DNA sequence: CATGTCGTCCTTTTT
DNA sequence: GGACGACATG
């Protein structure tokens, strides 16, 4: 398999090289000249080396060009590789690891490789297998910043002075954090539930945490200052609130034995700083550190790398400032531009400028876009492959027709060529665009998956199940406990919960904090004299409850205790089944409106939780018990959007945001919604920096395409079920057509009829070689827009249910629509992704630890 | 205490 | 058009 892939690649390379040497470009003269000039200057590797010389080369530099080779072979120390899109940084990273192992004799287990997604880590490991062998590939540590940090914290985090967390800590995502913020605003500051705005506050907290080296021990006022220093100030009227909130928020997390996402990094940095023995351990543990996508590292992440690379300062970072697209969540382009140079000794910089991925036409289009940013990097990208008419700009009447066009075009493309569906990607700016697109793909019967669709894990029933597991693993987890203490309903209503909270405040404090509700109920934190008090709960009087309420609470406590017992030697999946059995959750779900479908999602989770952790790396992970449970939960928490890719495999077109497309490549790429205000995205408070980032994002999107690129826009677009709004094509398209029409055919609008009527229902085929036009207008006949019906979906279903009851006299089960699942099963294609609940992504592979 | 219905908010990108 | 809170009813 791997052999065949390599062979194919080699053949492909040969073909391209031959084409290059013959100069038989399909492109017109100026493009070829440009391409040849660049290529001859930079690609001596191909021309200068004979086959025999190549064959003698060590495996880790075979097939690399001079610049790539130089980077791979760079002396151990601080190395920075500035790599344009498609310039082969993945190859370089892999080559570097192999080089370190083979030539520098670095033990594999001393190598730490930070990737942007856990999926990328897994792929890296797989590709390394060929070069350094199965065992060595397993011994390398590879994962995201967050995964690696979480692993470090689980092992050694307890040692951080005053951290107040145990190794069983829960990882809070943005939603969980928002719950904490909300409860502080409402319960501590007396804001009304309606007016409280936990969202912005949580964002500021997150931004603040990622712009300091670490936040452990810092107070709200210091975080406020950090935001100002980082030139990311928050509105004056919110500052006071922020300062108060921050400290309470931190207390809330500590009380719940939880870290938020930013804490994972922050606490790890603090750990290395404050615990010399831990630092010494990790300095020895990893002697070589490699970081992919370095342009998107935050201050905290940078600091983590700095500390881990001590004492040798052996770091290999790869990135491209032009592809920096995560400034909004604290990434600092300066890290790759200037900071690295300043902080590390004798930095060697290598530049990779030959783009092997895309045709010259696509590269030109990309360059036309990036030159619109204020600080394009000095990299002058040169395409290795000559291009033809590979880029098209297509205007549709509205977003539905745009989607229909893309779906039909994709289908025709695959039918008429040897491309597979998985060679096609549709990129967009916002997740909300996915819906129309997916509907069109379903109608057209085109198999597809929406990458980065986290809806499975945001389903109520899935969150509930996860909450139960989290409490078993970490009973202090307040957010989870509040979520399920009365789900399914068990007689613990709001007033009881309020009374319980009041009771908590009367209990003895620990480290200045009252016990969390879980500590009190499940870990006996109310006991003044644990040895002599064997009851599960104090008397109703002491708790301030009625006898009846106390009984309800006691039942819950006994339930959770029993689950904790089960957990000791059950897989997470078996534990879930036990939870369901004891809680009656199945009945609850099945009784609900769309019960059958929802129950299927729960089943899916159980299956996921039963799977043994794959790629057990060097850590032998028990399949049962609390450690396995913790591993499962951590995997779920640290899922990246890339991992939500459909793991059932199969040949499917990919729909995703441009953000999610980073680092990927596809033969044919559609970008949907290239309109002013959407790409680049504009919101009212945007700075020039924000706009620059939008330009770079489009650049990233464009450079995903290998052979064909279609930039689509609509004349009007519907936003949130509002009435359609007029849309204009993005000015970035003007830059592209200005560049491309210089050497190509002038713009000439063409109206194409796709159509969904029985005969005409097909794509235009305009992507086939030579037919792509620079600019075209399409009209697609659509099925009548979903019939105007009375009332909301829910109303209609309720009505139909009543009707059935009247006629048949029986209760009818008419499931409420599960948007995606049902849409898929309704489509007759059967080839589409989700006739049954979407197969959720597997949990993350564990990276090796000690 | 549980459940159903109505109104109001938000909607960029994600580890 | 969906998620969640407020409010009314059993
Ligand atoms: N020396 C080479 N010769 C031929 N093809 C190459 C060479 N180096 C890389 N490639 C090909 O170029 C394509 C892009 O490589 P890769 O995915 O590593 O790009 P990248 O630098 O990570 O790009 P990006 O920054 O856009 O993610 C791949 O298909 C790869 O096989």
mmCIF file of C-alpha atoms (C1' of nucleotides) in Angstrom, chain A residues 146 328-329 429 431 486 491 493 495-496 641 657 659 683 720, chain B:
data_model
loop_
_atom_site.group_PDB
_atom_site.id
_atom_site.type_symbol
_atom_site.label_atom_id
_atom_site.label_comp_id
_atom_site.label_asym_id
_atom_site.label_seq_id
_atom_site.Cartn_x
_atom_site.Cartn_y
_atom_site.Cartn_z
ATOM 1 C CA UNK A 146 -3.118 20.885 23.973
ATOM 2 C CA UNK A 328 -8.257 35.974 16.662
ATOM 3 C CA UNK A 329 -7.531 33.319 19.176
ATOM 4 C CA UNK A 429 -15.952 30.993 5.410
ATOM 5 C CA UNK A 431 -20.093 26.927 9.088
ATOM 6 C CA UNK A 486 -31.927 16.042 37.510
ATOM 7 C CA UNK A 491 -37.257 14.988 41.877
ATOM 8 C CA UNK A 493 -35.806 20.599 41.150
ATOM 9 C CA UNK A 495 -35.459 24.920 44.703
ATOM 10 C CA UNK A 496 -33.689 21.827 45.973
ATOM 11 C CA UNK A 641 -12.260 19.475 13.784
ATOM 12 C CA UNK A 657 -14.303 25.887 6.424
ATOM 13 C CA UNK A 659 -9.736 27.303 8.533
ATOM 14 C CA UNK A 683 -17.847 42.803 11.072
ATOM 15 C CA UNK A 720 -30.317 33.137 9.004
ATOM 16 C "C1'" DC B 1 -41.787 19.528 40.778
ATOM 17 C "C1'" DA B 2 -42.639 18.546 35.751
ATOM 18 C "C1'" DT B 3 -44.021 20.001 31.355
ATOM 19 C "C1'" DG B 4 -45.517 22.899 27.570
ATOM 20 C "C1'" DT B 5 -45.587 27.266 25.177
ATOM 21 C "C1'" DC B 6 -44.028 31.776 24.017
ATOM 22 C "C1'" DG B 7 -40.593 35.225 23.489
ATOM 23 C "C1'" DT B 8 -35.819 36.850 22.907
ATOM 24 C "C1'" DC B 9 -31.176 36.366 21.741
ATOM 25 C "C1'" DC B 10 -27.544 35.325 18.496
ATOM 26 C "C1'" DT B 11 -25.138 33.899 14.805
ATOM 27 C "C1'" DT B 12 -16.741 33.874 12.251
ATOM 28 C "C1'" DT B 13 -13.172 31.250 12.234
ATOM 29 C "C1'" DT B 14 -11.542 26.592 16.863
ATOM 30 C "C1'" DT B 15 -7.724 24.158 20.346
#
